[in-house]
mmCIF file of C-alpha atoms in Angstrom:
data_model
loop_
_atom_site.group_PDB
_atom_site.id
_atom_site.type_symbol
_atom_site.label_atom_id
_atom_site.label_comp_id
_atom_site.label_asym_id
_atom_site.label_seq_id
_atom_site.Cartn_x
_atom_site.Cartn_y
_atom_site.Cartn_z
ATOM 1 C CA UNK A 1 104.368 81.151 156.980
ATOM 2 C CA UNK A 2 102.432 83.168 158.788
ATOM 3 C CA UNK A 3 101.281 80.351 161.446
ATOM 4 C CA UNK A 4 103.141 80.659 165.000
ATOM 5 C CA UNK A 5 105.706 78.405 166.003
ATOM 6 C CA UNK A 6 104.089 75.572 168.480
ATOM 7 C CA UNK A 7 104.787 74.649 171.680
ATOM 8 C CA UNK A 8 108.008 71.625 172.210
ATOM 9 C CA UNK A 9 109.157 71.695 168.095
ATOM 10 C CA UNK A 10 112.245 73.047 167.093
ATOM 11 C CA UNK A 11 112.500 75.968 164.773
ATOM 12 C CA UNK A 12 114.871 74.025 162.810
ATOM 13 C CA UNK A 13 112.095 70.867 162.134
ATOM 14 C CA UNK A 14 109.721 73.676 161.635
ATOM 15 C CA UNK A 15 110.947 75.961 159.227
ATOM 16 C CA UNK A 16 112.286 72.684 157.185
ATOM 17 C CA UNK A 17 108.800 71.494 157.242
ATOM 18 C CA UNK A 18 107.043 74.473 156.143
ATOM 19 C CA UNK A 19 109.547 74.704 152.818
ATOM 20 C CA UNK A 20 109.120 71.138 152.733
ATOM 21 C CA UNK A 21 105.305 71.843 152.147
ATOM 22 C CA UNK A 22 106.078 74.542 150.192
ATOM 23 C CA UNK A 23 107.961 72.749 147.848
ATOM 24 C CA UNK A 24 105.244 69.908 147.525
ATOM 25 C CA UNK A 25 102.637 72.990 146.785
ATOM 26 C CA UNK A 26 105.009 73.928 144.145
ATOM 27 C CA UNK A 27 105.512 77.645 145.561
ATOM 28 C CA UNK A 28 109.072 77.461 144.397
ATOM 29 C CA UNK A 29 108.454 77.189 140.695
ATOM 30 C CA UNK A 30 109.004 79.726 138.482
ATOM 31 C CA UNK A 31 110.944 81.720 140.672
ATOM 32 C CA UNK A 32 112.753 84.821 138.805
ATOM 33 C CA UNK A 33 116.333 83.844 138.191
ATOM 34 C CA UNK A 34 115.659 79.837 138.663
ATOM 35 C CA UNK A 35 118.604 78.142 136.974
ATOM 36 C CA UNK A 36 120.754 80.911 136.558
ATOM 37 C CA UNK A 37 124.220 81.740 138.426
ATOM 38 C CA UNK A 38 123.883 83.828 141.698
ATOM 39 C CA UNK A 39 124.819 87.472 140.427
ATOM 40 C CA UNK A 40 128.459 88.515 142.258
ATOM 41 C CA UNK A 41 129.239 84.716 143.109
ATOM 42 C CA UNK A 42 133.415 85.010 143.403
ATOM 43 C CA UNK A 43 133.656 88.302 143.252
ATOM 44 C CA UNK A 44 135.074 89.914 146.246
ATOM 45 C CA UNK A 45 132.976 91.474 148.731
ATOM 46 C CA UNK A 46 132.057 95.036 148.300
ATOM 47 C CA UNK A 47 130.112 96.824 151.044
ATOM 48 C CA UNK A 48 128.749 99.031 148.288
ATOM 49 C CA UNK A 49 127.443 96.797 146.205
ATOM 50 C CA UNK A 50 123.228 97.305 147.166
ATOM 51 C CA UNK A 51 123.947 101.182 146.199
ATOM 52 C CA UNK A 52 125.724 100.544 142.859
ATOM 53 C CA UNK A 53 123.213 98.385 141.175
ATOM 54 C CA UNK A 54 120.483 100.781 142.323
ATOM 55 C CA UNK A 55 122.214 103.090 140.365
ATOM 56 C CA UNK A 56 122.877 100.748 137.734
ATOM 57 C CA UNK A 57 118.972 100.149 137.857
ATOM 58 C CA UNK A 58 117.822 103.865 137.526
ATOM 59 C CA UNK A 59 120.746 104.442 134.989
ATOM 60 C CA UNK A 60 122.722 107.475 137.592
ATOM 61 C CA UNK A 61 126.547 107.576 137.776
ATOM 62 C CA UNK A 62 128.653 108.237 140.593
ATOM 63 C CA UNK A 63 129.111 112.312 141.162
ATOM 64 C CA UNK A 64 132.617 112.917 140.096
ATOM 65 C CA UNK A 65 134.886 114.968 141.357
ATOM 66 C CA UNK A 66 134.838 118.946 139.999
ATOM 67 C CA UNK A 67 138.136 118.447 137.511
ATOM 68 C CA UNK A 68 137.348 114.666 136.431
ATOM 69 C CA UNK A 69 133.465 115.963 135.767
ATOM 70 C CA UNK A 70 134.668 118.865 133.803
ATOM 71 C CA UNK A 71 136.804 116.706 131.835
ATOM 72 C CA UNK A 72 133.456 114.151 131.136
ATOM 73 C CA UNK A 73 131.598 117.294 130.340
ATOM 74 C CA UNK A 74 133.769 118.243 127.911
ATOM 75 C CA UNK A 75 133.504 114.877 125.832
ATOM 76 C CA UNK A 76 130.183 115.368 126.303
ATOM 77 C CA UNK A 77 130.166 118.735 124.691
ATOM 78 C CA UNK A 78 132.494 117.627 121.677
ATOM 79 C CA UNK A 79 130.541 114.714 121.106
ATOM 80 C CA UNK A 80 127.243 116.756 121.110
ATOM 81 C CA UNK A 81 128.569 119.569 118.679
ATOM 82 C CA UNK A 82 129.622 116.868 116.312
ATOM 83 C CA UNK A 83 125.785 115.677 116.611
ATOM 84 C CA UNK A 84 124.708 119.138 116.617
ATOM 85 C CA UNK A 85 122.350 120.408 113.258
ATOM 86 C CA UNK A 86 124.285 123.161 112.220
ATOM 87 C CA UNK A 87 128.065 124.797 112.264
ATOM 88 C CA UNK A 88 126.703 127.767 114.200
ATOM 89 C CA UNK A 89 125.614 125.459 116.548
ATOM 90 C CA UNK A 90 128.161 123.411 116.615
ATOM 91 C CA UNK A 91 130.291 126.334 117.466
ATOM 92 C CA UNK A 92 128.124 127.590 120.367
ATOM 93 C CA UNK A 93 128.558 124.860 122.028
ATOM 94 C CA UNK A 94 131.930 124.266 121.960
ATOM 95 C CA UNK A 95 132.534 128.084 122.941
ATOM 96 C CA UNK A 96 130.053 127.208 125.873
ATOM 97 C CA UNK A 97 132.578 124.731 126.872
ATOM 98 C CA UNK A 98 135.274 126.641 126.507
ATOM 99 C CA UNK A 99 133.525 129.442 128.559
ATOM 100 C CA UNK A 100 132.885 126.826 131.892
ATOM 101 C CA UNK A 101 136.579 125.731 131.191
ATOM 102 C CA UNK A 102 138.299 129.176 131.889
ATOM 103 C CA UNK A 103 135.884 129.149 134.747
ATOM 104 C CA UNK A 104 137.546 126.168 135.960
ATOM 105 C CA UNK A 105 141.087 128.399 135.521
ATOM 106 C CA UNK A 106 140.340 130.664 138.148
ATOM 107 C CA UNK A 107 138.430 128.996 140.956
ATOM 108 C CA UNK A 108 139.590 125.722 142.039
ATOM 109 C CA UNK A 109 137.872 122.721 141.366
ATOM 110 C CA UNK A 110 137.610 119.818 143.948
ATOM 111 C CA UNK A 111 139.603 116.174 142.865
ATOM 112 C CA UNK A 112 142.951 115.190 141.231
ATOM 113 C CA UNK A 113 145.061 118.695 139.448
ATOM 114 C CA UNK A 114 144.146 117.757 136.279
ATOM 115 C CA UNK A 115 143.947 120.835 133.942
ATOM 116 C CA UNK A 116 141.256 120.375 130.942
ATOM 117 C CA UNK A 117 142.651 122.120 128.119
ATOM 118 C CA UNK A 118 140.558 124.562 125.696
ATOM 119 C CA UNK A 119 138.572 122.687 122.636
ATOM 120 C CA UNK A 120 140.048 123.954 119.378
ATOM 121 C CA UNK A 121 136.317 125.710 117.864
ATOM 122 C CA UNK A 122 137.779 125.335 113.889
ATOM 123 C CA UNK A 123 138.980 121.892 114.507
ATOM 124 C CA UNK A 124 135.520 120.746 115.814
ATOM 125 C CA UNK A 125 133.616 122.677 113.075
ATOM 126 C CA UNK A 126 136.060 121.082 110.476
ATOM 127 C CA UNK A 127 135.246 117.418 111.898
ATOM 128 C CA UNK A 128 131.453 118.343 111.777
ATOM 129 C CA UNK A 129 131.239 119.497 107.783
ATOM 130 C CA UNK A 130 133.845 116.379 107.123
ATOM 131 C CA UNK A 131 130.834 114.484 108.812
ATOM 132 C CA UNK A 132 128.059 116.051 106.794
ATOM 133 C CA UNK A 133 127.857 115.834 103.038
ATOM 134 C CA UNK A 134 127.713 119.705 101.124
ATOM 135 C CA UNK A 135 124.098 119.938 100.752
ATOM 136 C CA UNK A 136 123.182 119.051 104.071
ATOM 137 C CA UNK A 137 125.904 122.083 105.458
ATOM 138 C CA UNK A 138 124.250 125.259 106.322
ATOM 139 C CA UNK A 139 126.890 128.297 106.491
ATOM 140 C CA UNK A 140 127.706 130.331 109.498
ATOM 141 C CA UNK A 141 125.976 133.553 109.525
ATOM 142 C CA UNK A 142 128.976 136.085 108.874
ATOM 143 C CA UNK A 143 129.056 139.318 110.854
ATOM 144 C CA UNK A 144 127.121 141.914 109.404
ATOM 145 C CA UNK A 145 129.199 145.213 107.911
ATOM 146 C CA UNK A 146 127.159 147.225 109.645
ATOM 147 C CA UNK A 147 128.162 145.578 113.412
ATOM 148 C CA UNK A 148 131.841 146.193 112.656
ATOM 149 C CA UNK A 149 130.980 149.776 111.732
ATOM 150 C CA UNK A 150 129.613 150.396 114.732
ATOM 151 C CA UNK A 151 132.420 148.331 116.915
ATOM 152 C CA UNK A 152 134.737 150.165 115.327
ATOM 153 C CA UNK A 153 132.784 153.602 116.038
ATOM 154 C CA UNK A 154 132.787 152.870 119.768
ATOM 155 C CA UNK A 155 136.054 152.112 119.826
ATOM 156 C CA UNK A 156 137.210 155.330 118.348
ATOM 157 C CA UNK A 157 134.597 157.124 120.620
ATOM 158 C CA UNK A 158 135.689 155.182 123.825
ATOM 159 C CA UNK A 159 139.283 156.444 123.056
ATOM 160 C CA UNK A 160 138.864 160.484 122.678
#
C-alpha cells in the first residue's frame, strides 16, 4: 500500500487490485471481529458515539449535573456504610452525607430542582447489624461521662 499510484490506471482498478493481492496473501485473516455483527448496525446515528465508548473503555461516566450527582453520591454513601466494618463507621459516613446534603440546602446546585432528602443515621445502622451476625458487631463507643461533664460546665459558664 505504500507504492504510488501509476501513470494512465484508475484508482478504482488499483485499489481493487491491491486488496485483491491482499486477499490472495491472506492479509485479511484473522482480523479482530471477523464473523461477528458490525457493533451499532441499526441503531440510530449518534454523533457521540466515538466519545461514549471511550468512556465505556476506560470505565468514566458522564459528569452529572450538581443535584442528580448528589443524589448518586448519596446511594453511594448508603451502600458503602452498609459495606462499612463497623457501626461507628457506618455512622460517620452517613453523617458525612448528611453534612454535604445540608450543603446542598443553602447554595444552589446546577441541574433539575430535585431536593435529596437527609439519610435516616439509626435506620442505616439498624440495616447494617441486621446484615452482620452478633459476634461479628462491634458497639459504638458511648460518650464518655466525663465529656458531658464538661459540655455541661461550659454551658453553664457560657451563660453567667
Amino acid at each position: 500500500m505504500t507504492e504510488r499510484k501509476p501513470l494512465g490506471v484508475s484508482f478504482e482498478s488499483w485499489i481493487d487490485r491491491q486488496i485483491r493481492e491482499a486477499t490472495e496473501r491472506g492479509e485479511f485473516d484473522d482480523l479482530p471481529g471477523a464473523g461477528k455483527p458490525i457493533p451499532g448496525q441499526g441503531k440510530p446515528h449518534d454523533d457521540m458515539w466515538w466519545i461514549k465508548q471511550k468512556m465505556r473503555a476506560e470505565n468514566l461516566s458522564f459528569p452529572l449535573p450538581g443535584t442528580l450527582a448528589l443524589r448518586k453520591e448519596a446511594e453511594e454513601a448508603r451502600a458503602e456504610a452498609l459495606g462499612a466494618r463497623t457501626e461507628a463507621e457506618a455512622r460517620r459516613i452517613i453523617q458525612e452525607m448528611n453534612d454535604k446534603i445540608r450543603d446542598s440546602y443553602r447554595k444552589p446546585l446546577s441541574g433539575p430542582p430535585v431536593v435529596q432528602p437527609l439519610i435516616d443515621v439509626d435506620e442505616v445502622a439498624a440495616e447494617w447489624r441486621a446484615l452482620r451476625p452478633v459476634a461479628e458487631r462491634k458497639p459504638a463507643p458511648a460518650p464518655t461521662p466525663e465529656k458531658r461533664q464538661k459540655r455541661s460546665f461550659l454551658r453553664w459558664f457560657g451563660r453567667r
